[in-house]
Coordinates of C-alpha atoms in Angstrom, one line a residue:
Chain A
M493 CA 0.0 0.0 0.0
L494 CA 2.8 2.3 0.9
R495 CA 4.4 1.6 -2.4
G496 CA 1.3 3.1 -4.1
I497 CA 0.9 6.1 -1.7
I498 CA 4.5 7.3 -1.9
P499 CA 4.6 7.9 -5.7
L500 CA 1.1 9.6 -5.5
C501 CA 2.4 12.0 -2.9
L502 CA 5.5 12.8 -5.0
V503 CA 3.3 13.5 -8.0
L504 CA 1.0 15.7 -6.0
S505 CA 3.7 17.6 -4.3
S506 CA 5.4 18.3 -7.6
C507 CA 2.2 20.0 -9.0
Q508 CA 2.5 23.7 -8.6
A509 CA -0.5 25.9 -7.9
P510 CA -1.5 28.2 -10.8
P511 CA -0.3 31.8 -10.3
V512 CA -2.8 34.5 -9.5
P513 CA -3.7 36.3 -12.8
P514 CA -1.7 39.5 -13.4
E515 CA -5.1 41.3 -13.9
V516 CA -5.6 41.2 -10.1
E517 CA -2.5 43.4 -9.6
R518 CA -3.5 45.6 -12.5
V519 CA -6.9 46.2 -11.0
K520 CA -5.2 47.2 -7.7
T521 CA -3.1 49.8 -9.5
Q522 CA -6.1 50.9 -11.5
E523 CA -8.3 51.4 -8.4
H524 CA -5.6 53.6 -6.9
E525 CA -5.4 55.6 -10.1
L526 CA -9.2 56.0 -10.2
W527 CA -9.2 57.3 -6.6
R528 CA -6.3 59.6 -7.3
A529 CA -8.0 61.0 -10.4
G530 CA -11.0 61.8 -8.3
A531 CA -13.5 59.1 -9.3
P532 CA -15.2 59.3 -5.9
I533 CA -16.1 62.9 -6.7
Y534 CA -16.5 63.0 -10.5
A535 CA -18.0 59.6 -11.2
Q536 CA -19.5 58.8 -7.8
Q537 CA -22.1 56.3 -8.8
D538 CA -20.0 54.5 -11.4
Y539 CA -17.2 54.3 -9.0
A540 CA -19.4 52.8 -6.3
R541 CA -20.7 50.2 -8.8
Y542 CA -17.0 49.5 -9.8
L543 CA -16.1 48.9 -6.2
E544 CA -19.1 46.6 -5.8
V545 CA -18.1 44.5 -8.8
L546 CA -14.5 44.6 -7.6
G547 CA -15.6 43.4 -4.2
A548 CA -17.4 40.4 -5.8
A549 CA -14.4 39.6 -7.9
R550 CA -12.2 39.7 -4.9
D551 CA -14.5 37.4 -3.0
K552 CA -14.3 34.9 -5.8
L553 CA -10.5 35.2 -5.8
N554 CA -10.4 34.6 -2.1
R555 CA -12.6 31.6 -2.4
E556 CA -10.4 30.3 -5.2
K557 CA -7.3 30.9 -3.2
A558 CA -8.8 28.9 -0.4
R559 CA -9.2 25.8 -2.5
L560 CA -6.5 23.1 -2.5
R561 CA -3.8 24.2 -4.9
W562 CA -4.4 21.2 -7.2
F563 CA -7.9 22.3 -7.8
R564 CA -7.4 26.1 -8.2
D565 CA -8.6 27.5 -11.5
Y566 CA -8.2 31.3 -12.0
E567 CA -9.6 31.5 -15.5
K568 CA -13.0 32.7 -14.4
I569 CA -11.4 35.0 -11.9
R570 CA -9.2 36.4 -14.6
A571 CA -12.3 37.0 -16.7
D572 CA -14.0 38.8 -13.8
F573 CA -11.0 41.0 -13.2
L574 CA -10.8 41.8 -16.9
V575 CA -14.4 43.0 -16.7
V576 CA -13.4 45.2 -13.7
L577 CA -10.4 46.6 -15.6
N578 CA -12.6 47.5 -18.6
Q579 CA -15.2 49.1 -16.3
G580 CA -12.3 51.0 -14.6
E581 CA -11.0 52.3 -18.0
I582 CA -14.5 53.6 -18.9
I583 CA -14.7 55.4 -15.5
L584 CA -11.3 56.8 -15.9
E585 CA -12.3 58.2 -19.2
T586 CA -15.5 59.6 -17.7
V587 CA -13.6 61.2 -14.9
R588 CA -11.2 62.8 -17.4
N589 CA -14.0 64.1 -19.5
E590 CA -16.0 65.4 -16.5
K591 CA -12.9 67.2 -15.2
Q592 CA -12.2 68.7 -18.6
T593 CA -15.9 69.8 -18.9
Q594 CA -15.8 71.3 -15.4
S595 CA -12.4 72.9 -16.1
L596 CA -13.8 74.5 -19.3
D597 CA -17.1 75.5 -17.6
Y598 CA -15.4 77.1 -14.6
S599 CA -12.7 78.7 -16.8
Q600 CA -15.4 80.3 -19.0
R601 CA -17.4 81.5 -16.0
L602 CA -14.3 82.9 -14.3
S603 CA -13.4 84.6 -17.6
V604 CA -16.8 86.2 -17.8
L605 CA -16.5 87.4 -14.2
R606 CA -13.0 88.8 -14.9
G607 CA -14.4 90.5 -18.0
R608 CA -17.1 92.1 -15.8
I609 CA -14.4 93.2 -13.3
A610 CA -12.3 94.7 -16.1
K611 CA -15.3 96.5 -17.7
I612 CA -16.5 98.1 -14.5
K613 CA -12.9 99.1 -13.7
T614 CA -12.5 100.7 -17.1
V615 CA -15.8 102.5 -16.9
T616 CA -15.1 103.8 -13.4
E617 CA -11.4 104.4 -13.7
S618 CA -11.8 108.1 -14.4
M619 CA -14.6 108.6 -11.8
N620 CA -13.2 110.3 -8.7
E621 CA -16.0 109.0 -6.6
N622 CA -15.2 105.3 -7.4
G623 CA -14.1 104.5 -3.9
Q624 CA -17.0 102.0 -3.0
I625 CA -16.8 100.5 -6.5
R626 CA -13.1 100.0 -6.4
R627 CA -13.3 98.5 -2.9
S628 CA -15.7 95.9 -4.1
L629 CA -13.7 95.3 -7.3
T630 CA -10.5 94.7 -5.3
Q631 CA -12.3 92.1 -3.2
A632 CA -13.7 90.6 -6.4
E633 CA -10.1 90.5 -7.8
V634 CA -8.7 88.8 -4.7
A635 CA -11.5 86.1 -4.9
S636 CA -10.9 85.8 -8.7
Q637 CA -7.2 85.1 -8.1
E638 CA -8.0 82.5 -5.5
A639 CA -10.5 80.9 -7.9
G640 CA -7.7 80.8 -10.6
L641 CA -5.5 78.9 -8.1
L642 CA -8.3 76.4 -7.4
L643 CA -8.9 76.0 -11.1
K644 CA -5.2 75.3 -11.6
N645 CA -5.2 72.7 -8.8
E646 CA -8.4 71.1 -10.2
K647 CA -10.3 71.8 -7.0
Y648 CA -13.5 72.3 -8.9
Q649 CA -15.8 71.5 -5.9
E650 CA -14.4 74.5 -4.1
L651 CA -14.9 76.8 -7.1
E652 CA -18.6 77.3 -7.0
P653 CA -18.7 79.3 -3.7
K654 CA -15.7 81.3 -4.8
L655 CA -17.4 82.3 -8.1
E656 CA -20.5 83.2 -6.1
R657 CA -18.4 85.4 -3.9
I658 CA -16.9 87.2 -7.0
D659 CA -20.4 87.7 -8.3
L660 CA -21.5 89.1 -5.0
H661 CA -18.7 91.7 -4.9
L662 CA -19.4 92.6 -8.5
R663 CA -23.0 93.2 -7.8
G664 CA -22.0 95.5 -4.9
A665 CA -19.8 97.4 -7.3
Q666 CA -22.6 97.6 -9.9
E667 CA -25.1 98.8 -7.4
A668 CA -22.7 101.6 -6.3
L669 CA -22.1 102.5 -9.9
F670 CA -25.8 102.5 -10.8
G671 CA -26.5 104.8 -7.8
L672 CA -23.7 107.1 -8.9
L673 CA -24.9 107.4 -12.5
A674 CA -28.6 107.4 -11.8
R675 CA -28.8 111.1 -12.9
Y676 CA -26.8 110.3 -16.0
A677 CA -29.3 107.7 -17.1
D678 CA -32.3 110.0 -16.4
E679 CA -33.6 111.1 -19.8
G680 CA -35.2 114.3 -18.5
Q681 CA -31.9 115.4 -17.0
V682 CA -29.9 114.4 -20.1
D683 CA -32.4 116.3 -22.3
Q684 CA -31.8 119.4 -20.2
W685 CA -28.0 119.1 -20.5
R686 CA -28.3 118.5 -24.2
K687 CA -30.4 121.7 -24.6
W688 CA -27.8 123.7 -22.7
A689 CA -25.0 122.4 -24.9
E690 CA -27.0 122.9 -28.1
D691 CA -27.9 126.5 -27.1
T692 CA -24.3 127.2 -26.3
V693 CA -23.0 125.9 -29.6
R694 CA -25.8 127.7 -31.6
E695 CA -25.0 131.0 -29.8
S696 CA -21.3 130.5 -30.6
R697 CA -22.2 129.9 -34.3
R698 CA -24.5 132.9 -34.4
R699 CA -22.1 135.3 -32.7
G700 CA -19.0 133.8 -34.2
N701 CA -17.3 133.6 -30.8
T702 CA -15.6 130.9 -28.7
A703 CA -17.5 128.7 -26.2
L704 CA -16.4 125.9 -23.9
V705 CA -18.5 122.8 -23.2
V706 CA -17.5 120.6 -20.4
K707 CA -18.8 117.0 -20.3
K708 CA -18.3 115.6 -16.8
L709 CA -18.9 111.9 -17.5
E710 CA -16.7 111.9 -20.6
R711 CA -14.2 114.1 -18.7
T712 CA -13.6 116.3 -21.7
M713 CA -13.8 120.0 -22.5
T714 CA -14.6 120.9 -26.1
V715 CA -13.6 124.3 -27.4
F716 CA -16.1 125.6 -30.0
R717 CA -15.1 128.4 -32.3
S718 CA -18.0 129.9 -34.3
G719 CA -20.1 126.8 -33.4
R720 CA -17.5 124.3 -34.6
P721 CA -15.5 122.0 -32.4
A722 CA -11.9 123.3 -32.6
A723 CA -10.3 121.1 -29.9
I724 CA -11.1 118.5 -27.2
Y725 CA -9.1 118.3 -24.0
E726 CA -9.2 115.7 -21.2
I727 CA -10.1 117.2 -17.8
G728 CA -9.9 116.6 -14.1
L729 CA -12.8 117.3 -11.8
G730 CA -13.6 117.6 -8.1
K731 CA -13.4 114.7 -5.7
Y732 CA -17.2 114.4 -6.1
G733 CA -17.1 115.9 -9.6
L734 CA -20.0 113.8 -11.0
S735 CA -22.4 115.5 -8.5
D736 CA -23.8 119.0 -9.1
K737 CA -22.3 121.5 -6.8
L738 CA -24.7 122.7 -4.1
Y739 CA -22.6 124.3 -1.4
A740 CA -19.0 125.3 -0.4
G741 CA -16.9 122.3 0.5
D742 CA -18.9 119.6 -1.3
E743 CA -16.1 119.1 -3.7
A744 CA -18.6 118.8 -6.6
T745 CA -18.3 120.4 -10.0
P746 CA -21.2 122.7 -10.8
E747 CA -23.5 122.1 -13.8
G748 CA -25.0 125.0 -15.7
R749 CA -24.4 127.8 -18.2
Y750 CA -21.7 130.1 -17.0
K751 CA -19.3 132.7 -18.3
V752 CA -15.6 133.5 -17.8
I753 CA -15.6 136.5 -15.5
K754 CA -11.9 136.8 -14.8
K755 CA -8.6 135.7 -16.2
I756 CA -6.0 134.9 -13.6
S757 CA -2.4 134.7 -14.7
G758 CA -0.8 133.5 -11.5
S759 CA -3.0 131.1 -9.7
R760 CA -1.7 128.2 -7.6
F761 CA -2.3 126.1 -10.7
G762 CA -0.8 128.4 -13.3
K763 CA -3.1 130.3 -15.5
A764 CA -6.8 130.1 -14.6
L765 CA -10.2 131.2 -16.0
L766 CA -12.7 132.1 -13.2
I767 CA -16.4 131.4 -14.0
D768 CA -19.5 133.0 -12.6
Y769 CA -20.5 130.2 -10.2
P770 CA -22.9 130.6 -8.4
N771 CA -25.4 131.9 -11.0
D772 CA -29.1 132.6 -10.3
V773 CA -30.1 129.0 -10.9
D774 CA -27.4 127.8 -8.5
R775 CA -28.5 130.3 -5.8
R776 CA -32.1 129.1 -6.2
E777 CA -31.1 125.5 -5.9
Y778 CA -28.9 126.3 -2.9
S779 CA -31.8 128.0 -1.1
Q780 CA -34.2 125.2 -1.8
A781 CA -31.7 122.6 -0.6
K782 CA -31.0 124.6 2.6
K783 CA -34.7 124.9 3.3
K784 CA -35.1 121.1 2.9
G785 CA -32.1 120.6 5.2
L786 CA -30.1 118.8 2.5
I787 CA -27.0 120.7 3.2
P788 CA -25.1 121.6 6.4
A789 CA -26.7 124.6 8.2
R790 CA -23.5 126.7 8.2
A791 CA -22.4 125.9 4.6
G792 CA -22.2 128.7 2.2
I793 CA -22.8 128.4 -1.5
G794 CA -19.1 128.5 -2.4
G795 CA -17.4 130.0 -5.4
L796 CA -14.1 130.4 -7.1
I797 CA -14.7 127.8 -9.6
E798 CA -12.1 127.9 -12.3
I799 CA -10.7 126.2 -15.3
H800 CA -7.1 125.8 -14.4
G801 CA -3.9 123.9 -15.0
G802 CA -2.4 121.2 -12.8
G803 CA -3.1 118.3 -15.1
N804 CA -6.2 116.3 -16.2
D805 CA -5.3 113.7 -13.6
C806 CA -5.7 116.3 -10.9
L807 CA -8.2 116.0 -8.1
T808 CA -9.8 119.5 -7.6
N809 CA -12.2 120.9 -5.1
G810 CA -14.8 121.4 -7.9
C811 CA -12.8 123.2 -10.5
V812 CA -12.1 121.9 -14.0
A813 CA -8.4 121.0 -14.4
V814 CA -6.5 120.7 -17.7
R815 CA -2.9 120.1 -18.5
N816 CA -0.6 123.1 -18.0
E817 CA 0.2 123.3 -21.7
V818 CA -3.5 123.4 -22.5
I819 CA -4.3 126.3 -20.3
E820 CA -1.2 128.1 -21.6
D821 CA -2.5 127.7 -25.1
L822 CA -6.1 128.5 -24.3
F823 CA -5.6 131.4 -22.0
P824 CA -4.8 134.1 -24.7
T825 CA -7.7 132.9 -26.9
I826 CA -10.5 133.0 -24.2
P827 CA -11.8 136.4 -23.5
V828 CA -13.8 137.4 -20.4
G829 CA -17.4 136.7 -21.2
T830 CA -16.7 133.4 -23.0
P831 CA -19.6 131.0 -22.3
V832 CA -18.7 127.9 -20.3
T833 CA -21.4 125.2 -20.2
I834 CA -20.9 122.3 -17.8
V835 CA -23.1 119.3 -18.4
G836 CA -23.1 115.7 -17.0
C837 CA -23.3 114.0 -20.4
L838 CA -25.0 114.3 -23.7
E839 CA -25.8 110.6 -24.2
S840 CA -27.8 108.8 -21.6
A841 CA -25.7 106.4 -19.5
D842 CA -28.6 104.0 -19.7
R843 CA -27.1 101.9 -22.4
L844 CA -23.7 101.8 -20.6
L845 CA -25.4 100.7 -17.4
S846 CA -27.5 98.1 -19.3
S847 CA -24.3 96.6 -20.7
L848 CA -23.1 96.2 -17.2
G849 CA -26.2 94.3 -16.2
K850 CA -28.7 97.0 -15.1
T851 CA -32.2 95.7 -15.7
Chain B
M197 CA -8.1 -3.0 12.7
K198 CA -7.7 -1.8 16.3
H199 CA -4.6 0.1 15.3
F200 CA -6.3 1.6 12.3
T201 CA -9.2 2.9 14.5
K202 CA -6.7 4.4 16.9
F203 CA -4.9 6.2 14.1
L204 CA -8.2 7.5 12.8
V205 CA -9.3 8.9 16.1
L206 CA -5.9 10.5 16.7
G207 CA -5.9 12.0 13.2
I208 CA -9.3 13.5 13.6
F209 CA -8.3 14.9 17.0
A210 CA -5.1 16.4 15.4
I211 CA -7.1 18.0 12.5
S212 CA -9.8 19.4 14.8
L213 CA -7.0 20.8 17.0
F214 CA -5.4 22.6 14.0
T215 CA -8.6 24.0 12.6
S216 CA -10.2 25.1 15.9
C217 CA -7.1 26.8 17.1
A218 CA -6.9 29.1 14.1
K219 CA -9.5 31.7 14.9
Q220 CA -10.0 34.9 13.0
P221 CA -7.9 37.7 14.4
T222 CA -10.9 39.9 15.3
E223 CA -9.1 41.9 17.9
Q224 CA -6.3 42.8 15.5
I225 CA -8.9 43.7 12.8
D226 CA -10.7 46.0 15.2
A227 CA -7.4 47.6 16.4
A228 CA -6.2 48.2 12.8
K229 CA -9.6 49.7 11.8
A230 CA -9.6 51.9 14.9
A231 CA -6.1 53.1 14.1
I232 CA -7.2 54.1 10.6
T233 CA -10.3 55.9 12.0
A234 CA -8.1 57.7 14.5
A235 CA -5.7 58.8 11.7
Q236 CA -8.6 60.1 9.7
A237 CA -10.1 61.9 12.7
E238 CA -6.7 63.6 13.2
G239 CA -7.0 65.0 9.6
A240 CA -5.3 62.5 7.4
D241 CA -7.8 63.0 4.6
V242 CA -6.6 66.6 4.4
Y243 CA -2.9 66.4 5.4
A244 CA -2.0 62.9 4.2
P245 CA -4.7 61.7 1.8
E246 CA -2.3 59.4 -0.1
D247 CA -1.2 57.7 3.1
L248 CA -4.8 57.3 4.2
K249 CA -5.6 55.6 0.9
K250 CA -2.7 53.3 1.2
L251 CA -3.8 52.4 4.7
N252 CA -7.3 51.5 3.5
D253 CA -5.8 49.5 0.6
S254 CA -3.5 47.5 3.0
M255 CA -6.5 46.9 5.3
Q256 CA -8.4 45.6 2.4
A257 CA -5.5 43.3 1.5
A258 CA -5.4 42.0 5.0
M259 CA -9.1 41.4 5.0
D260 CA -8.8 39.5 1.7
E261 CA -6.2 37.3 3.2
I262 CA -8.4 36.6 6.3
T263 CA -11.3 35.8 4.0
T264 CA -9.2 33.4 2.0
Q265 CA -7.9 31.7 5.1
S266 CA -11.3 31.4 6.7
K267 CA -12.4 29.3 3.8
K268 CA -9.4 27.0 4.0
F269 CA -9.4 23.7 5.9
F270 CA -6.1 24.4 7.5
K271 CA -6.4 28.0 8.5
K272 CA -3.3 30.1 8.8
Y273 CA -3.9 33.6 10.1
G274 CA -0.2 34.3 10.8
P275 CA 0.5 36.4 7.6
A276 CA -2.9 38.3 8.0
K277 CA -2.0 39.1 11.6
E278 CA 1.3 40.5 10.4
M279 CA -0.4 42.5 7.8
L280 CA -2.9 43.9 10.3
A281 CA -0.1 44.7 12.7
K282 CA 1.6 46.7 9.9
V283 CA -1.6 48.5 9.1
Q284 CA -2.0 49.5 12.7
A285 CA 1.6 50.6 13.0
D286 CA 1.4 52.6 9.8
A287 CA -1.9 54.2 10.8
D288 CA -0.4 55.1 14.1
A289 CA 2.6 56.6 12.3
V290 CA 0.4 58.6 9.9
K291 CA -1.7 59.8 12.8
A292 CA 1.5 60.9 14.7
S293 CA 2.7 62.8 11.6
I294 CA -0.5 64.8 11.2
P295 CA 0.0 67.4 14.0
A296 CA 3.4 68.4 12.6
K297 CA 1.9 68.7 9.1
K298 CA -1.0 70.7 10.5
E299 CA 1.3 72.9 12.5
A300 CA 3.5 73.5 9.5
A301 CA 0.4 74.5 7.4
K302 CA -0.8 76.7 10.2
N303 CA 2.6 78.4 10.6
A304 CA 2.8 78.9 6.8
A305 CA -0.6 80.5 6.9
I306 CA 0.3 82.8 9.8
Q307 CA 3.6 83.7 8.1
A308 CA 1.7 84.5 4.9
Q309 CA -0.8 86.5 6.9
T310 CA 2.1 88.5 8.5
D311 CA 3.7 89.0 5.1
A312 CA 0.4 90.3 3.7
K313 CA 0.0 92.6 6.7
T314 CA 3.6 94.0 6.2
A315 CA 2.8 94.6 2.5
L316 CA -0.5 96.3 3.4
D317 CA 1.2 98.5 6.1
E318 CA 3.9 99.5 3.7
A319 CA 1.3 100.5 1.0
K320 CA -0.7 102.4 3.7
A321 CA 2.4 104.3 4.9
L322 CA 3.2 105.2 1.3
L323 CA -0.3 106.4 0.7
D324 CA -0.2 108.5 3.9
K325 CA 2.9 110.2 2.6
A326 CA 1.3 111.0 -0.7
P327 CA 0.1 114.6 -1.2
K328 CA -3.3 115.4 0.2
G329 CA -6.1 117.9 -0.6
K330 CA -6.4 120.0 -3.8
G331 CA -4.0 118.9 -6.4
T332 CA -3.8 115.3 -5.2
K333 CA -3.6 112.9 -8.1
A334 CA -6.9 111.1 -8.6
D335 CA -5.2 107.8 -9.0
I336 CA -3.8 108.0 -5.4
E337 CA -7.4 108.3 -4.1
A338 CA -8.3 105.3 -6.2
M339 CA -5.4 103.4 -4.7
K340 CA -6.7 104.2 -1.2
A341 CA -10.0 102.6 -2.2
D342 CA -8.1 99.5 -3.6
L343 CA -6.2 99.2 -0.3
A344 CA -9.4 99.5 1.7
G345 CA -10.8 96.6 -0.4
L346 CA -7.6 94.6 0.4
E347 CA -8.0 95.3 4.1
T348 CA -11.5 93.9 4.0
S349 CA -10.3 90.8 2.3
F350 CA -7.4 90.6 4.7
A351 CA -9.8 90.1 7.6
E352 CA -11.0 86.9 5.9
I353 CA -7.5 85.3 6.3
Q354 CA -8.1 85.1 10.1
T355 CA -11.5 83.6 9.5
A356 CA -9.9 80.9 7.3
I357 CA -7.2 80.2 9.9
D358 CA -9.8 80.0 12.7
S359 CA -11.7 77.4 10.7
Q360 CA -8.4 75.5 10.1
D361 CA -8.5 76.2 6.4
F362 CA -4.8 76.9 6.4
F363 CA -4.2 76.3 2.7
G364 CA -7.1 78.7 1.8
A365 CA -5.7 81.3 4.2
S366 CA -2.2 81.0 2.7
G367 CA -3.6 81.4 -0.8
K368 CA -5.6 84.5 0.1
A369 CA -2.7 86.0 2.0
A370 CA -0.4 85.5 -0.9
T371 CA -2.9 87.2 -3.3
I372 CA -3.3 90.2 -0.9
K373 CA 0.4 90.6 -0.5
E374 CA 0.9 90.6 -4.2
K375 CA -1.8 93.2 -4.7
A376 CA -0.6 95.4 -1.8
M377 CA 2.9 95.4 -3.3
A378 CA 1.5 96.3 -6.7
I379 CA -0.2 99.3 -5.0
S380 CA 3.0 100.3 -3.3
D381 CA 4.7 100.4 -6.7
Q382 CA 1.9 102.4 -8.2
V383 CA 2.0 104.9 -5.3
K384 CA 5.7 105.3 -5.7
A385 CA 5.2 105.9 -9.4
A386 CA 2.4 108.4 -8.8
M387 CA 4.5 110.3 -6.2
E388 CA 7.3 110.4 -8.7
K389 CA 4.9 111.8 -11.2
V390 CA 3.8 114.6 -8.7
K391 CA 7.5 115.3 -7.8
G392 CA 8.4 115.5 -11.5
K393 CA 5.7 118.1 -12.2
K394 CA 6.7 120.4 -9.4

């Protein structure tokens, strides 16, 4: 009997167990790759199903490993793991596509927001009273830079609140801008300004004299000679230059039809043309505002509004500033009595505000 | 025949002794799992996500080994126990490494916050030196507004640090520093412009 058993044992012991299929190790690597690529985030359900199928395949593998080595057969296991591998490849592709889609989507949205920041910045750059707007824009810019970093690091799930934050700051800037330019989008007000300018130009043409038209929103001063535009200069205004001057110290630039009443050769800002602010209309508006308590009780109506040098990037107390070379050139050609009309704008700002999102 | 019966009884006794002695290492399993949970609770998913993933994978491998052995006639849990012990030791090591990583991230955030503050203060000091009142360049006023915006954003760094978002805090601080330095450069240029025109 022993003679029969011994050879059998020798034969059995010489039989090697079949190796575990290489697909098992490949799946292990793939699963790690999927996790690293972000499958739990970008293909949540598919990845959960993948893990389920992988779990079942592993169970089968464990069962097979548990069998006596002579009876192990990994062919079915190999097939199962191949299915898992194929499934993983599809998920990996899905994850890549999803990330690419999100990257593109967030890039575009961020680009639109950055475009809005740039547009508001450009529109408000020359406005002296852009403080609130710039504060909000700066906050939007900081958030936008952070969003750019998140985008670069593929942290898409953190981008949504960041973009919302940028939008919030931008809406704050827009609201401040809409408030600032409300008068400039009021058709009735713009019509009045347009009438002043047209009357001034018509008068210049009829009398053959020189007239100056200052447009505050555009920050330009046009010199008309015999009703024809002869030159356009960039100007600087008061700290609150977009507002109509009401009283002394409000740092606003007056709006109305004025005249040069004095030529000053040696002012603090070089040569200067003094205008007749306050005129009758200004006095009336001042009294009304005072009665309504809209201005400080002790505030006077102010005066000494000039067109002077100092530079078009100059911040004035309400005067109109031009470059020194400009006032040097203009000074000899502008006689006392020259009409000076100061308006907000001649084109309603409504379209501009609509382009910035005003509804 | 008598001998054969004796051998049979002895054999059955020996086999049952082998199989019954090999019990699943439940205590080691629980200990390894607890160690991973503790590492995660310490913040491994934020500060050592790759290590945490490796721990979970090693745990899975150990569990597979246990499953395999549990189905065998002659159970051998020795290798699984070794695997579990390694998982536990690795998890403990990961957990122990987290406070240092967290502290480093916190220190980096605080340093970035300090740098941003320095840049802001420098810009502020320059703006304070810039000419005031009538004749001031309009762009200097605009820069003051920009700086005010940066100061508002600066306050958010502390909020991020307080909520342990150290990476977010560092990113924000770096952005603010960069912008504050840009303002300083612009102020210097604007002041030069004023000086040049005098």
